[in-house]
């Protein structure tokens, strides 16, 4: 897609530190890493986010994301990794071409876990009921 930075990186029109590429998937290093070795894995097909992307494409990307994440962990001697994707500005999405973050985790990386909240059992049940109506 014209004017999409990740389409341009995937096509080699903008330079990146590529880790992996096949006919459907590309992976490269994040320019502003959250941790040492932070990489992005995405489809070459342009789609704004996970909801807009066909399931078979997501499957191709996730298969490679898992493989690449394990390789990053081994290569960089990390202690684990987080794989995530953002949908929408409210979730922190800034580039609107689906991508999965692979964030290597180190025991002392200083990254804070998401803050958890307490909930009433009744509230949880109500929320579950609301969600089930939309499945
Ligand atoms: P989002 O906030 O959309 O989930 O993640 C976008 C990610 O893309 C960010 O982590 C950001 O650092 C990365 N990023 C943005 N522009 C570029 C770029 O031009 N090159 C590379 N390699 N990463 C980028
Ligand atoms: Zn794109």
PDB file of C-alpha atoms and ligand atoms in Angstrom:
ATOM      1  CA  UNK A   1       0.000   0.000   0.000  1.00  0.00           C
ATOM      2  CA  UNK A   2       1.246   3.437  -0.931  1.00  0.00           C
ATOM      3  CA  UNK A   3       2.432   5.509   2.033  1.00  0.00           C
ATOM      4  CA  UNK A   4       2.714   2.491   4.355  1.00  0.00           C
ATOM      5  CA  UNK A   5       6.152   2.357   5.940  1.00  0.00           C
ATOM      6  CA  UNK A   6       6.010  -1.399   6.585  1.00  0.00           C
ATOM      7  CA  UNK A   7       4.964  -2.128   2.987  1.00  0.00           C
ATOM      8  CA  UNK A   8       7.995  -0.112   1.903  1.00  0.00           C
ATOM      9  CA  UNK A   9      10.304  -1.985   4.289  1.00  0.00           C
ATOM     10  CA  UNK A  10       8.827  -5.324   3.142  1.00  0.00           C
ATOM     11  CA  UNK A  11       9.477  -4.335  -0.487  1.00  0.00           C
ATOM     12  CA  UNK A  12      13.038  -3.245   0.322  1.00  0.00           C
ATOM     13  CA  UNK A  13      12.278   0.377  -0.608  1.00  0.00           C
ATOM     14  CA  UNK A  14      13.253   1.508   2.888  1.00  0.00           C
ATOM     15  CA  UNK A  15      16.255  -0.141   4.555  1.00  0.00           C
ATOM     16  CA  UNK A  16      15.855  -2.333   7.628  1.00  0.00           C
ATOM     17  CA  UNK A  17      17.787  -4.967   9.519  1.00  0.00           C
ATOM     18  CA  UNK A  18      15.947  -7.963   8.128  1.00  0.00           C
ATOM     19  CA  UNK A  19      16.048 -11.248  10.013  1.00  0.00           C
ATOM     20  CA  UNK A  20      13.778 -13.345   7.826  1.00  0.00           C
ATOM     21  CA  UNK A  21      11.835 -13.160   4.579  1.00  0.00           C
ATOM     22  CA  UNK A  22       9.733 -15.515   2.482  1.00  0.00           C
ATOM     23  CA  UNK A  23       6.997 -14.904  -0.076  1.00  0.00           C
ATOM     24  CA  UNK A  24       4.422 -13.990   2.615  1.00  0.00           C
ATOM     25  CA  UNK A  25       6.267 -12.935   5.757  1.00  0.00           C
ATOM     26  CA  UNK A  26       9.045 -10.551   6.724  1.00  0.00           C
ATOM     27  CA  UNK A  27      10.815  -9.911  10.045  1.00  0.00           C
ATOM     28  CA  UNK A  28      13.200  -7.114  10.971  1.00  0.00           C
ATOM     29  CA  UNK A  29      14.628  -5.338  13.988  1.00  0.00           C
ATOM     30  CA  UNK A  30      12.503  -2.650  15.644  1.00  0.00           C
ATOM     31  CA  UNK A  31      14.084   0.772  15.232  1.00  0.00           C
ATOM     32  CA  UNK A  32      13.217   1.787  18.844  1.00  0.00           C
ATOM     33  CA  UNK A  33      13.520  -1.434  20.825  1.00  0.00           C
ATOM     34  CA  UNK A  34      11.729  -2.074  24.101  1.00  0.00           C
ATOM     35  CA  UNK A  35      14.432  -4.589  24.987  1.00  0.00           C
ATOM     36  CA  UNK A  36      17.652  -5.855  23.412  1.00  0.00           C
ATOM     37  CA  UNK A  37      16.698  -7.769  20.261  1.00  0.00           C
ATOM     38  CA  UNK A  38      13.123  -6.456  19.860  1.00  0.00           C
ATOM     39  CA  UNK A  39      11.931  -7.536  16.401  1.00  0.00           C
ATOM     40  CA  UNK A  40       8.770  -7.213  14.324  1.00  0.00           C
ATOM     41  CA  UNK A  41       7.149  -9.968  12.262  1.00  0.00           C
ATOM     42  CA  UNK A  42       4.511  -9.097   9.678  1.00  0.00           C
ATOM     43  CA  UNK A  43       2.744 -10.206   6.529  1.00  0.00           C
ATOM     44  CA  UNK A  44       3.801  -8.747   3.194  1.00  0.00           C
ATOM     45  CA  UNK A  45       0.090  -8.336   2.501  1.00  0.00           C
ATOM     46  CA  UNK A  46      -1.090  -4.935   3.707  1.00  0.00           C
ATOM     47  CA  UNK A  47      -3.821  -5.026   6.356  1.00  0.00           C
ATOM     48  CA  UNK A  48      -4.258  -2.515   9.146  1.00  0.00           C
ATOM     49  CA  UNK A  49      -4.330  -4.908  12.072  1.00  0.00           C
ATOM     50  CA  UNK A  50      -5.106  -8.448  13.235  1.00  0.00           C
ATOM     51  CA  UNK A  51      -8.855  -8.088  12.691  1.00  0.00           C
ATOM     52  CA  UNK A  52      -8.416  -6.884   9.107  1.00  0.00           C
ATOM     53  CA  UNK A  53      -6.031  -9.717   8.199  1.00  0.00           C
ATOM     54  CA  UNK A  54      -7.237 -13.045   6.732  1.00  0.00           C
ATOM     55  CA  UNK A  55      -6.854 -15.995   9.143  1.00  0.00           C
ATOM     56  CA  UNK A  56      -4.580 -17.980   6.821  1.00  0.00           C
ATOM     57  CA  UNK A  57      -2.188 -15.016   6.648  1.00  0.00           C
ATOM     58  CA  UNK A  58      -2.178 -14.691  10.443  1.00  0.00           C
ATOM     59  CA  UNK A  59      -1.360 -18.397  10.661  1.00  0.00           C
ATOM     60  CA  UNK A  60       1.629 -17.954   8.319  1.00  0.00           C
ATOM     61  CA  UNK A  61       2.895 -14.972  10.301  1.00  0.00           C
ATOM     62  CA  UNK A  62       2.423 -16.603  13.716  1.00  0.00           C
ATOM     63  CA  UNK A  63       4.212 -19.752  12.599  1.00  0.00           C
ATOM     64  CA  UNK A  64       7.266 -17.702  11.708  1.00  0.00           C
ATOM     65  CA  UNK A  65       6.885 -15.453  14.775  1.00  0.00           C
ATOM     66  CA  UNK A  66       7.168 -18.480  17.054  1.00  0.00           C
ATOM     67  CA  UNK A  67      10.230 -19.785  15.206  1.00  0.00           C
ATOM     68  CA  UNK A  68      11.930 -16.384  15.118  1.00  0.00           C
ATOM     69  CA  UNK A  69      11.159 -15.700  18.794  1.00  0.00           C
ATOM     70  CA  UNK A  70      12.832 -18.962  19.813  1.00  0.00           C
ATOM     71  CA  UNK A  71      15.831 -18.111  17.610  1.00  0.00           C
ATOM     72  CA  UNK A  72      16.111 -14.652  19.161  1.00  0.00           C
ATOM     73  CA  UNK A  73      15.938 -16.114  22.667  1.00  0.00           C
ATOM     74  CA  UNK A  74      18.754 -18.553  21.871  1.00  0.00           C
ATOM     75  CA  UNK A  75      20.863 -16.087  19.906  1.00  0.00           C
ATOM     76  CA  UNK A  76      20.741 -13.381  22.555  1.00  0.00           C
ATOM     77  CA  UNK A  77      20.686 -15.615  25.609  1.00  0.00           C
ATOM     78  CA  UNK A  78      17.350 -14.153  26.698  1.00  0.00           C
ATOM     79  CA  UNK A  79      15.299 -15.732  29.464  1.00  0.00           C
ATOM     80  CA  UNK A  80      11.995 -15.680  27.580  1.00  0.00           C
ATOM     81  CA  UNK A  81       9.959 -13.456  25.287  1.00  0.00           C
ATOM     82  CA  UNK A  82       6.674 -11.614  24.917  1.00  0.00           C
ATOM     83  CA  UNK A  83       4.759 -11.681  21.636  1.00  0.00           C
ATOM     84  CA  UNK A  84       2.123  -8.980  21.226  1.00  0.00           C
ATOM     85  CA  UNK A  85       0.160  -6.986  18.695  1.00  0.00           C
ATOM     86  CA  UNK A  86      -1.744  -3.728  19.106  1.00  0.00           C
ATOM     87  CA  UNK A  87      -5.062  -2.943  17.434  1.00  0.00           C
ATOM     88  CA  UNK A  88      -6.076   0.685  17.404  1.00  0.00           C
ATOM     89  CA  UNK A  89      -4.644   3.902  18.747  1.00  0.00           C
ATOM     90  CA  UNK A  90      -6.107   3.213  22.189  1.00  0.00           C
ATOM     91  CA  UNK A  91      -3.990   0.065  22.326  1.00  0.00           C
ATOM     92  CA  UNK A  92      -0.884   2.015  21.341  1.00  0.00           C
ATOM     93  CA  UNK A  93      -0.811   1.122  17.653  1.00  0.00           C
ATOM     94  CA  UNK A  94       1.251   3.624  15.678  1.00  0.00           C
ATOM     95  CA  UNK A  95       1.888   1.754  12.406  1.00  0.00           C
ATOM     96  CA  UNK A  96      -1.306   0.546  10.773  1.00  0.00           C
ATOM     97  CA  UNK A  97       0.051  -2.537   9.026  1.00  0.00           C
ATOM     98  CA  UNK A  98      -0.348  -5.672  11.157  1.00  0.00           C
ATOM     99  CA  UNK A  99       2.814  -6.595  13.033  1.00  0.00           C
ATOM    100  CA  UNK A 100       3.682  -8.809  15.961  1.00  0.00           C
ATOM    101  CA  UNK A 101       6.263  -7.544  18.403  1.00  0.00           C
ATOM    102  CA  UNK A 102       8.778 -10.093  19.619  1.00  0.00           C
ATOM    103  CA  UNK A 103      10.223  -8.657  22.790  1.00  0.00           C
ATOM    104  CA  UNK A 104      13.000 -10.742  24.282  1.00  0.00           C
ATOM    105  CA  UNK A 105      12.755 -10.792  28.069  1.00  0.00           C
ATOM    106  CA  UNK A 106      15.642 -10.844  30.490  1.00  0.00           C
ATOM    107  CA  UNK A 107      15.315 -11.535  34.201  1.00  0.00           C
ATOM    108  CA  UNK A 108      16.601  -8.076  35.002  1.00  0.00           C
ATOM    109  CA  UNK A 109      15.231  -6.131  32.021  1.00  0.00           C
ATOM    110  CA  UNK A 110      13.340  -3.763  34.323  1.00  0.00           C
ATOM    111  CA  UNK A 111      10.180  -3.942  32.216  1.00  0.00           C
ATOM    112  CA  UNK A 112       7.194  -3.572  34.497  1.00  0.00           C
ATOM    113  CA  UNK A 113       4.348  -6.078  34.278  1.00  0.00           C
ATOM    114  CA  UNK A 114       0.939  -4.621  33.392  1.00  0.00           C
ATOM    115  CA  UNK A 115      -0.861  -3.412  36.505  1.00  0.00           C
ATOM    116  CA  UNK A 116      -3.593  -5.815  37.581  1.00  0.00           C
ATOM    117  CA  UNK A 117      -6.857  -4.807  39.232  1.00  0.00           C
ATOM    118  CA  UNK A 118      -9.159  -6.558  41.664  1.00  0.00           C
ATOM    119  CA  UNK A 119     -12.678  -7.428  40.411  1.00  0.00           C
ATOM    120  CA  UNK A 120     -15.861  -8.623  42.041  1.00  0.00           C
ATOM    121  CA  UNK A 121     -16.854 -12.163  41.007  1.00  0.00           C
ATOM    122  CA  UNK A 122     -20.285 -10.800  39.963  1.00  0.00           C
ATOM    123  CA  UNK A 123     -18.674  -8.211  37.670  1.00  0.00           C
ATOM    124  CA  UNK A 124     -16.524 -10.874  36.037  1.00  0.00           C
ATOM    125  CA  UNK A 125     -19.579 -13.032  35.396  1.00  0.00           C
ATOM    126  CA  UNK A 126     -21.483 -10.080  33.898  1.00  0.00           C
ATOM    127  CA  UNK A 127     -18.545  -9.248  31.631  1.00  0.00           C
ATOM    128  CA  UNK A 128     -18.293 -12.860  30.488  1.00  0.00           C
ATOM    129  CA  UNK A 129     -22.003 -12.848  29.631  1.00  0.00           C
ATOM    130  CA  UNK A 130     -21.677  -9.621  27.606  1.00  0.00           C
ATOM    131  CA  UNK A 131     -18.687 -10.988  25.707  1.00  0.00           C
ATOM    132  CA  UNK A 132     -20.339 -14.338  24.959  1.00  0.00           C
ATOM    133  CA  UNK A 133     -23.243 -12.500  23.265  1.00  0.00           C
ATOM    134  CA  UNK A 134     -20.782 -11.109  20.719  1.00  0.00           C
ATOM    135  CA  UNK A 135     -18.992 -14.334  19.838  1.00  0.00           C
TER     136      UNK A 135
HETATM  137  P1  LIG B   1       3.025  -0.216  17.216  1.00  0.00           P
HETATM  138  O1  LIG B   1       3.148   0.950  18.162  1.00  0.00           O
HETATM  139  O2  LIG B   1       2.265   0.168  15.972  1.00  0.00           O
HETATM  140  O3  LIG B   1       2.504  -1.465  17.857  1.00  0.00           O
HETATM  141  O4  LIG B   1       4.510  -0.571  16.815  1.00  0.00           O
HETATM  142  C1  LIG B   1       5.212   0.057  15.790  1.00  0.00           C
HETATM  143  C2  LIG B   1       6.668  -0.288  15.984  1.00  0.00           C
HETATM  144  O5  LIG B   1       7.342  -0.024  14.783  1.00  0.00           O
HETATM  145  C3  LIG B   1       7.355   0.514  17.086  1.00  0.00           C
HETATM  146  O6  LIG B   1       7.923  -0.373  18.045  1.00  0.00           O
HETATM  147  C4  LIG B   1       8.403   1.327  16.336  1.00  0.00           C
HETATM  148  O7  LIG B   1       9.600   1.484  17.069  1.00  0.00           O
HETATM  149  C5  LIG B   1       8.600   0.533  15.066  1.00  0.00           C
HETATM  150  N1  LIG B   1       8.945   1.320  13.899  1.00  0.00           N
HETATM  151  C6  LIG B   1       8.317   2.467  13.476  1.00  0.00           C
HETATM  152  N2  LIG B   1       8.878   2.928  12.347  1.00  0.00           N
HETATM  153  C7  LIG B   1       9.884   2.048  12.035  1.00  0.00           C
HETATM  154  C8  LIG B   1      10.827   2.005  10.966  1.00  0.00           C
HETATM  155  O8  LIG B   1      10.874   2.842  10.077  1.00  0.00           O
HETATM  156  N3  LIG B   1      11.711   0.960  10.984  1.00  0.00           N
HETATM  157  C9  LIG B   1      11.689  -0.001  11.961  1.00  0.00           C
HETATM  158  N4  LIG B   1      12.592  -0.986  11.867  1.00  0.00           N
HETATM  159  N5  LIG B   1      10.809   0.012  12.978  1.00  0.00           N
HETATM  160  C10 LIG B   1       9.918   1.034  13.015  1.00  0.00           C
HETATM  161 ZN1  LIG B   2       1.441  -1.836   4.615  1.00  0.00          ZN
END
